PDB file of C-alpha atoms in Angstrom:
ATOM      1  CA  MET A 163       0.000   0.000   0.000  1.00  0.00           C
ATOM      2  CA  ARG A 164       1.251   3.477  -0.838  1.00  0.00           C
ATOM      3  CA  ILE A 165       1.266   5.511   2.396  1.00  0.00           C
ATOM      4  CA  LEU A 166       1.983   8.994   1.062  1.00  0.00           C
ATOM      5  CA  PRO A 167      -1.274   9.416  -0.899  1.00  0.00           C
ATOM      6  CA  LEU A 168      -3.270   8.277   2.158  1.00  0.00           C
ATOM      7  CA  ILE A 169      -1.506  10.748   4.446  1.00  0.00           C
ATOM      8  CA  GLY A 170      -2.045  13.459   1.860  1.00  0.00           C
ATOM      9  CA  GLY A 171      -5.759  12.697   1.804  1.00  0.00           C
ATOM     10  CA  VAL A 172      -6.045  12.969   5.580  1.00  0.00           C
ATOM     11  CA  MET A 173      -4.161  16.272   5.620  1.00  0.00           C
ATOM     12  CA  LEU A 174      -6.348  17.601   2.804  1.00  0.00           C
ATOM     13  CA  ALA A 175      -9.453  16.683   4.780  1.00  0.00           C
ATOM     14  CA  ALA A 176      -8.059  18.452   7.840  1.00  0.00           C
ATOM     15  CA  SER A 177      -7.388  21.595   5.833  1.00  0.00           C
ATOM     16  CA  ALA A 178     -10.940  21.462   4.489  1.00  0.00           C
ATOM     17  CA  VAL A 179     -12.406  21.975   7.994  1.00  0.00           C
ATOM     18  CA  PRO A 180     -13.601  25.624   8.052  1.00  0.00           C
ATOM     19  CA  ALA A 181     -11.428  28.068   9.984  1.00  0.00           C
ATOM     20  CA  SER A 182     -13.303  28.809  13.224  1.00  0.00           C
ATOM     21  CA  ALA A 183     -10.831  30.755  15.336  1.00  0.00           C
ATOM     22  CA  ALA A 184     -12.003  33.834  17.195  1.00  0.00           C
ATOM     23  CA  THR A 185      -9.815  36.179  19.199  1.00  0.00           C
ATOM     24  CA  ILE A 186     -10.332  38.238  22.334  1.00  0.00           C
ATOM     25  CA  THR A 187      -8.219  41.394  22.127  1.00  0.00           C
ATOM     26  CA  ASN A 188      -6.256  42.226  25.270  1.00  0.00           C
ATOM     27  CA  GLY A 189      -7.982  39.554  27.360  1.00  0.00           C
ATOM     28  CA  SER A 190      -5.687  40.147  30.341  1.00  0.00           C
ATOM     29  CA  PHE A 191      -6.093  43.948  30.158  1.00  0.00           C
ATOM     30  CA  GLU A 192      -2.346  44.514  29.908  1.00  0.00           C
ATOM     31  CA  LEU A 193      -2.666  47.107  27.124  1.00  0.00           C
ATOM     32  CA  GLY A 194      -3.902  50.490  28.260  1.00  0.00           C
ATOM     33  CA  PRO A 195      -2.825  53.557  30.242  1.00  0.00           C
ATOM     34  CA  GLU A 196      -0.630  53.006  33.260  1.00  0.00           C
ATOM     35  CA  PRO A 197      -3.164  52.595  36.109  1.00  0.00           C
ATOM     36  CA  GLY A 198      -0.671  52.863  38.970  1.00  0.00           C
ATOM     37  CA  SER A 199      -2.578  51.442  41.940  1.00  0.00           C
ATOM     38  CA  PHE A 200      -5.878  51.767  40.066  1.00  0.00           C
ATOM     39  CA  VAL A 201      -7.818  54.255  37.973  1.00  0.00           C
ATOM     40  CA  THR A 202     -11.585  54.616  37.611  1.00  0.00           C
ATOM     41  CA  LEU A 203     -13.042  54.665  34.090  1.00  0.00           C
ATOM     42  CA  GLY A 204     -16.549  55.804  33.212  1.00  0.00           C
ATOM     43  CA  THR A 205     -19.158  54.902  30.613  1.00  0.00           C
ATOM     44  CA  GLY A 206     -17.866  55.332  27.074  1.00  0.00           C
ATOM     45  CA  SER A 207     -14.191  54.942  27.966  1.00  0.00           C
ATOM     46  CA  THR A 208     -12.067  53.014  25.455  1.00  0.00           C
ATOM     47  CA  ALA A 209      -8.821  53.528  27.380  1.00  0.00           C
ATOM     48  CA  ILE A 210      -8.302  49.770  27.820  1.00  0.00           C
ATOM     49  CA  THR A 211      -7.313  48.474  24.376  1.00  0.00           C
ATOM     50  CA  GLY A 212     -10.074  46.396  22.784  1.00  0.00           C
ATOM     51  CA  TRP A 213     -12.678  47.124  25.478  1.00  0.00           C
ATOM     52  CA  THR A 214     -15.394  49.744  26.033  1.00  0.00           C
ATOM     53  CA  VAL A 215     -16.972  50.658  29.352  1.00  0.00           C
ATOM     54  CA  THR A 216     -20.655  50.327  28.464  1.00  0.00           C
ATOM     55  CA  ALA A 217     -22.342  51.084  31.796  1.00  0.00           C
ATOM     56  CA  GLY A 218     -21.539  52.689  35.136  1.00  0.00           C
ATOM     57  CA  THR A 219     -17.865  52.776  36.103  1.00  0.00           C
ATOM     58  CA  ILE A 220     -15.087  50.229  36.527  1.00  0.00           C
ATOM     59  CA  ASP A 221     -11.693  50.271  38.226  1.00  0.00           C
ATOM     60  CA  TYR A 222      -8.668  49.470  36.068  1.00  0.00           C
ATOM     61  CA  ILE A 223      -6.438  47.712  38.593  1.00  0.00           C
ATOM     62  CA  GLY A 224      -2.639  47.898  38.535  1.00  0.00           C
ATOM     63  CA  THR A 225      -0.676  47.307  41.728  1.00  0.00           C
ATOM     64  CA  TYR A 226      -3.660  47.473  44.094  1.00  0.00           C
ATOM     65  CA  TRP A 227      -3.983  43.673  44.076  1.00  0.00           C
ATOM     66  CA  THR A 228      -2.371  40.671  42.373  1.00  0.00           C
ATOM     67  CA  ALA A 229      -3.665  39.921  38.880  1.00  0.00           C
ATOM     68  CA  GLN A 230      -4.453  36.394  37.739  1.00  0.00           C
ATOM     69  CA  ASN A 231      -2.350  36.854  34.607  1.00  0.00           C
ATOM     70  CA  GLY A 232       0.165  39.608  33.950  1.00  0.00           C
ATOM     71  CA  SER A 233      -0.009  42.682  36.159  1.00  0.00           C
ATOM     72  CA  ARG A 234      -3.448  44.222  35.500  1.00  0.00           C
ATOM     73  CA  SER A 235      -7.091  43.281  36.019  1.00  0.00           C
ATOM     74  CA  ILE A 236     -10.563  44.807  36.409  1.00  0.00           C
ATOM     75  CA  ASP A 237     -12.960  45.594  39.244  1.00  0.00           C
ATOM     76  CA  LEU A 238     -16.384  45.628  37.596  1.00  0.00           C
ATOM     77  CA  ALA A 239     -17.623  48.238  40.071  1.00  0.00           C
ATOM     78  CA  GLY A 240     -15.699  51.521  40.241  1.00  0.00           C
ATOM     79  CA  ASN A 241     -17.769  54.233  41.887  1.00  0.00           C
ATOM     80  CA  SER A 242     -20.880  52.354  40.754  1.00  0.00           C
ATOM     81  CA  PRO A 243     -21.645  48.904  39.273  1.00  0.00           C
ATOM     82  CA  GLY A 244     -20.271  48.872  35.730  1.00  0.00           C
ATOM     83  CA  ALA A 245     -19.882  46.811  32.578  1.00  0.00           C
ATOM     84  CA  ILE A 246     -17.291  46.327  29.821  1.00  0.00           C
ATOM     85  CA  SER A 247     -17.797  44.986  26.296  1.00  0.00           C
ATOM     86  CA  GLN A 248     -15.882  43.828  23.241  1.00  0.00           C
ATOM     87  CA  THR A 249     -17.070  42.768  19.773  1.00  0.00           C
ATOM     88  CA  PHE A 250     -15.172  40.124  17.791  1.00  0.00           C
ATOM     89  CA  ALA A 251     -15.569  38.087  14.599  1.00  0.00           C
ATOM     90  CA  THR A 252     -17.264  34.679  14.789  1.00  0.00           C
ATOM     91  CA  ILE A 253     -18.596  32.043  12.393  1.00  0.00           C
ATOM     92  CA  VAL A 254     -22.348  31.497  12.386  1.00  0.00           C
ATOM     93  CA  GLY A 255     -23.208  28.111  13.907  1.00  0.00           C
ATOM     94  CA  GLN A 256     -19.761  27.565  15.420  1.00  0.00           C
ATOM     95  CA  ARG A 257     -19.626  26.694  19.117  1.00  0.00           C
ATOM     96  CA  TYR A 258     -17.157  28.566  21.311  1.00  0.00           C
ATOM     97  CA  ASP A 259     -15.947  28.422  24.907  1.00  0.00           C
ATOM     98  CA  ILE A 260     -15.118  31.672  26.700  1.00  0.00           C
ATOM     99  CA  THR A 261     -12.787  31.132  29.648  1.00  0.00           C
ATOM    100  CA  TYR A 262     -12.356  33.859  32.241  1.00  0.00           C
ATOM    101  CA  TRP A 263     -11.166  34.225  35.836  1.00  0.00           C
ATOM    102  CA  ILE A 264     -13.089  35.938  38.603  1.00  0.00           C
ATOM    103  CA  GLY A 265     -12.228  37.270  42.041  1.00  0.00           C
ATOM    104  CA  ARG A 266     -13.573  40.109  44.144  1.00  0.00           C
ATOM    105  CA  ASN A 267     -12.570  43.425  45.569  1.00  0.00           C
ATOM    106  CA  PRO A 268     -11.424  42.299  49.041  1.00  0.00           C
ATOM    107  CA  ASP A 269     -12.185  45.706  50.558  1.00  0.00           C
ATOM    108  CA  GLY A 270     -15.891  44.916  50.505  1.00  0.00           C
ATOM    109  CA  GLY A 271     -15.704  42.134  53.075  1.00  0.00           C
ATOM    110  CA  LEU A 272     -16.364  38.442  52.547  1.00  0.00           C
ATOM    111  CA  ASN A 273     -19.819  38.814  51.016  1.00  0.00           C
ATOM    112  CA  PRO A 274     -20.317  36.813  47.786  1.00  0.00           C
ATOM    113  CA  ARG A 275     -19.974  38.831  44.571  1.00  0.00           C
ATOM    114  CA  THR A 276     -22.025  38.125  41.501  1.00  0.00           C
ATOM    115  CA  GLY A 277     -21.841  39.395  37.962  1.00  0.00           C
ATOM    116  CA  PHE A 278     -23.128  38.614  34.505  1.00  0.00           C
ATOM    117  CA  ILE A 279     -21.573  37.445  31.273  1.00  0.00           C
ATOM    118  CA  ASP A 280     -23.583  38.197  28.142  1.00  0.00           C
ATOM    119  CA  VAL A 281     -22.519  36.820  24.760  1.00  0.00           C
ATOM    120  CA  GLY A 282     -24.586  37.636  21.707  1.00  0.00           C
ATOM    121  CA  GLY A 283     -27.696  38.032  23.854  1.00  0.00           C
ATOM    122  CA  GLY A 284     -27.179  34.837  25.866  1.00  0.00           C
ATOM    123  CA  GLN A 285     -26.668  35.715  29.521  1.00  0.00           C
ATOM    124  CA  SER A 286     -25.423  33.796  32.547  1.00  0.00           C
ATOM    125  CA  GLN A 287     -24.699  34.819  36.121  1.00  0.00           C
ATOM    126  CA  PHE A 288     -21.373  34.035  37.785  1.00  0.00           C
ATOM    127  CA  LEU A 289     -20.700  33.891  41.514  1.00  0.00           C
ATOM    128  CA  TYR A 290     -17.471  34.341  43.466  1.00  0.00           C
ATOM    129  CA  THR A 291     -17.432  33.037  47.046  1.00  0.00           C
ATOM    130  CA  GLY A 292     -13.683  32.808  47.765  1.00  0.00           C
ATOM    131  CA  SER A 293     -11.882  34.530  50.610  1.00  0.00           C
ATOM    132  CA  GLY A 294      -8.875  36.008  48.815  1.00  0.00           C
ATOM    133  CA  ASP A 295      -7.035  39.164  49.764  1.00  0.00           C
ATOM    134  CA  ARG A 296      -4.931  41.652  47.797  1.00  0.00           C
ATOM    135  CA  ALA A 297      -1.814  39.468  47.950  1.00  0.00           C
ATOM    136  CA  ASN A 298      -3.654  36.250  47.098  1.00  0.00           C
ATOM    137  CA  MET A 299      -6.879  36.901  45.245  1.00  0.00           C
ATOM    138  CA  GLN A 300      -7.770  33.190  44.936  1.00  0.00           C
ATOM    139  CA  TRP A 301      -8.970  33.618  41.361  1.00  0.00           C
ATOM    140  CA  GLN A 302     -11.563  31.120  40.126  1.00  0.00           C
ATOM    141  CA  ARG A 303     -11.821  29.827  36.548  1.00  0.00           C
ATOM    142  CA  GLN A 304     -15.153  30.052  34.730  1.00  0.00           C
ATOM    143  CA  VAL A 305     -16.247  28.806  31.281  1.00  0.00           C
ATOM    144  CA  PHE A 306     -19.234  29.979  29.237  1.00  0.00           C
ATOM    145  CA  SER A 307     -20.220  28.175  26.015  1.00  0.00           C
ATOM    146  CA  PHE A 308     -22.286  29.594  23.167  1.00  0.00           C
ATOM    147  CA  ASN A 309     -23.178  29.049  19.529  1.00  0.00           C
ATOM    148  CA  ALA A 310     -22.459  32.050  17.320  1.00  0.00           C
ATOM    149  CA  THR A 311     -25.522  33.454  15.550  1.00  0.00           C
ATOM    150  CA  SER A 312     -23.832  36.236  13.571  1.00  0.00           C
ATOM    151  CA  ALA A 313     -20.537  37.182  11.974  1.00  0.00           C
ATOM    152  CA  ASN A 314     -19.805  39.580  14.851  1.00  0.00           C
ATOM    153  CA  THR A 315     -20.499  38.768  18.484  1.00  0.00           C
ATOM    154  CA  THR A 316     -20.472  41.129  21.460  1.00  0.00           C
ATOM    155  CA  LEU A 317     -19.167  39.960  24.833  1.00  0.00           C
ATOM    156  CA  THR A 318     -20.138  41.877  27.982  1.00  0.00           C
ATOM    157  CA  PHE A 319     -19.155  41.469  31.624  1.00  0.00           C
ATOM    158  CA  ALA A 320     -21.199  43.370  34.210  1.00  0.00           C
ATOM    159  CA  ALA A 321     -21.322  43.703  37.978  1.00  0.00           C
ATOM    160  CA  ASP A 322     -24.544  42.678  39.706  1.00  0.00           C
ATOM    161  CA  PRO A 323     -25.677  45.765  41.670  1.00  0.00           C
ATOM    162  CA  ARG A 324     -27.379  43.547  44.245  1.00  0.00           C
ATOM    163  CA  THR A 325     -24.013  42.271  45.519  1.00  0.00           C
ATOM    164  CA  ALA A 326     -21.479  44.778  44.169  1.00  0.00           C
ATOM    165  CA  GLY A 327     -22.700  47.678  46.258  1.00  0.00           C
ATOM    166  CA  GLN A 328     -21.386  50.937  44.878  1.00  0.00           C
ATOM    167  CA  SER A 329     -17.651  50.304  44.679  1.00  0.00           C
ATOM    168  CA  PHE A 330     -16.801  46.709  45.657  1.00  0.00           C
ATOM    169  CA  GLY A 331     -17.409  44.516  42.660  1.00  0.00           C
ATOM    170  CA  PRO A 332     -16.385  41.175  41.222  1.00  0.00           C
ATOM    171  CA  ALA A 333     -12.877  41.183  39.755  1.00  0.00           C
ATOM    172  CA  LEU A 334     -12.110  39.963  36.233  1.00  0.00           C
ATOM    173  CA  ASP A 335      -8.963  38.835  34.414  1.00  0.00           C
ATOM    174  CA  ASN A 336      -7.556  36.594  31.665  1.00  0.00           C
ATOM    175  CA  VAL A 337     -10.464  36.339  29.218  1.00  0.00           C
ATOM    176  CA  SER A 338      -9.940  33.991  26.246  1.00  0.00           C
ATOM    177  CA  ILE A 339     -11.985  32.187  23.607  1.00  0.00           C
ATOM    178  CA  THR A 340     -11.623  28.764  21.973  1.00  0.00           C
ATOM    179  CA  ALA A 341     -13.556  27.234  19.084  1.00  0.00           C
ATOM    180  CA  VAL A 342     -15.067  23.845  19.964  1.00  0.00           C
ATOM    181  CA  PRO A 343     -14.493  21.282  17.158  1.00  0.00           C
ATOM    182  CA  GLU A 344     -17.605  19.661  15.749  1.00  0.00           C
ATOM    183  CA  PRO A 345     -17.909  15.960  16.750  1.00  0.00           C
ATOM    184  CA  GLY A 346     -18.109  14.904  13.094  1.00  0.00           C
ATOM    185  CA  ALA A 347     -14.853  16.664  12.221  1.00  0.00           C
ATOM    186  CA  TRP A 348     -13.020  15.021  15.114  1.00  0.00           C
ATOM    187  CA  ALA A 349     -14.386  11.591  14.216  1.00  0.00           C
ATOM    188  CA  PHE A 350     -13.332  11.963  10.574  1.00  0.00           C
ATOM    189  CA  LEU A 351      -9.793  13.024  11.450  1.00  0.00           C
ATOM    190  CA  ILE A 352      -9.392  10.273  14.057  1.00  0.00           C
ATOM    191  CA  LEU A 353     -10.583   7.681  11.536  1.00  0.00           C
ATOM    192  CA  GLY A 354      -8.182   9.034   8.920  1.00  0.00           C
ATOM    193  CA  PHE A 355      -5.163   8.917  11.201  1.00  0.00           C
ATOM    194  CA  GLY A 356      -6.216   5.433  12.341  1.00  0.00           C
ATOM    195  CA  LEU A 357      -6.137   4.256   8.742  1.00  0.00           C
ATOM    196  CA  VAL A 358      -2.675   5.727   8.299  1.00  0.00           C
ATOM    197  CA  GLY A 359      -1.462   3.986  11.451  1.00  0.00           C
ATOM    198  CA  GLY A 360      -2.924   0.676  10.316  1.00  0.00           C
ATOM    199  CA  ALA A 361      -1.276   0.997   6.927  1.00  0.00           C
ATOM    200  CA  LEU A 362       2.081   1.712   8.521  1.00  0.00           C
ATOM    201  CA  ARG A 363       1.786  -1.366  10.733  1.00  0.00           C
ATOM    202  CA  ARG A 364       0.949  -3.573   7.743  1.00  0.00           C
ATOM    203  CA  SER A 365       3.735  -2.204   5.585  1.00  0.00           C
ATOM    204  CA  LYS A 366       6.806  -4.438   5.706  1.00  0.00           C
ATOM    205  CA  PRO A 367      10.239  -3.739   4.257  1.00  0.00           C
ATOM    206  CA  ARG A 368      11.086  -5.693   1.138  1.00  0.00           C
ATOM    207  CA  ARG A 369      13.763  -8.313   1.422  1.00  0.00           C
ATOM    208  CA  VAL A 370      16.427  -8.198  -1.253  1.00  0.00           C
ATOM    209  CA  ALA A 371      18.142 -11.505  -2.111  1.00  0.00           C
ATOM    210  CA  LEU A 372      21.881 -11.078  -2.464  1.00  0.00           C
ATOM    211  CA  GLN A 373      23.674 -13.259  -4.989  1.00  0.00           C
ATOM    212  CA  PHE A 374      27.393 -13.982  -4.857  1.00  0.00           C
ATOM    213  CA  GLY A 375      29.709 -15.388  -7.485  1.00  0.00           C
TER     214      GLY A 375
END
């Protein structure tokens, strides 16, 4: 059996799977003005690269507490409960996972902090119940899954005013997005590579008879 054409067919099939990558710009909030300890940003601010403050106010945190990734993060309630948004390209029908890390402003005591993630109109509440402090925020990983319904999708994080009070909100850092492969695509690729492996196991080197004299 000729192996190279089979491998080429599998690779061609893999390349035929539609590109489904989406990107969150500045997911760890590292790009923006130097916040020092922290700086409060109001509705309409685009100071943090890739993000817009779409409601209330937020605190752009620098050295005030320890970030989950890099050196900066967000308090979703500045002087009032706030929200931030970003719009990015997606493929209609593609499923995506948004991963993000939450904490809380430790100055507001040990009360639970809740917030909302909204993606393309689909909303879910998140809850932080840890007991971190400024030196060890005890960040918690969250994942939200959605199916894209348009070529551009808007992601929003917002503080819940019922638990954020006026200035002690849930903290946010390290937002990322991953396309979830369709089960059929995975199955096809696994089958293809299985066939290649089977062909390699069955292929034996030819023996060459040597003649002397």
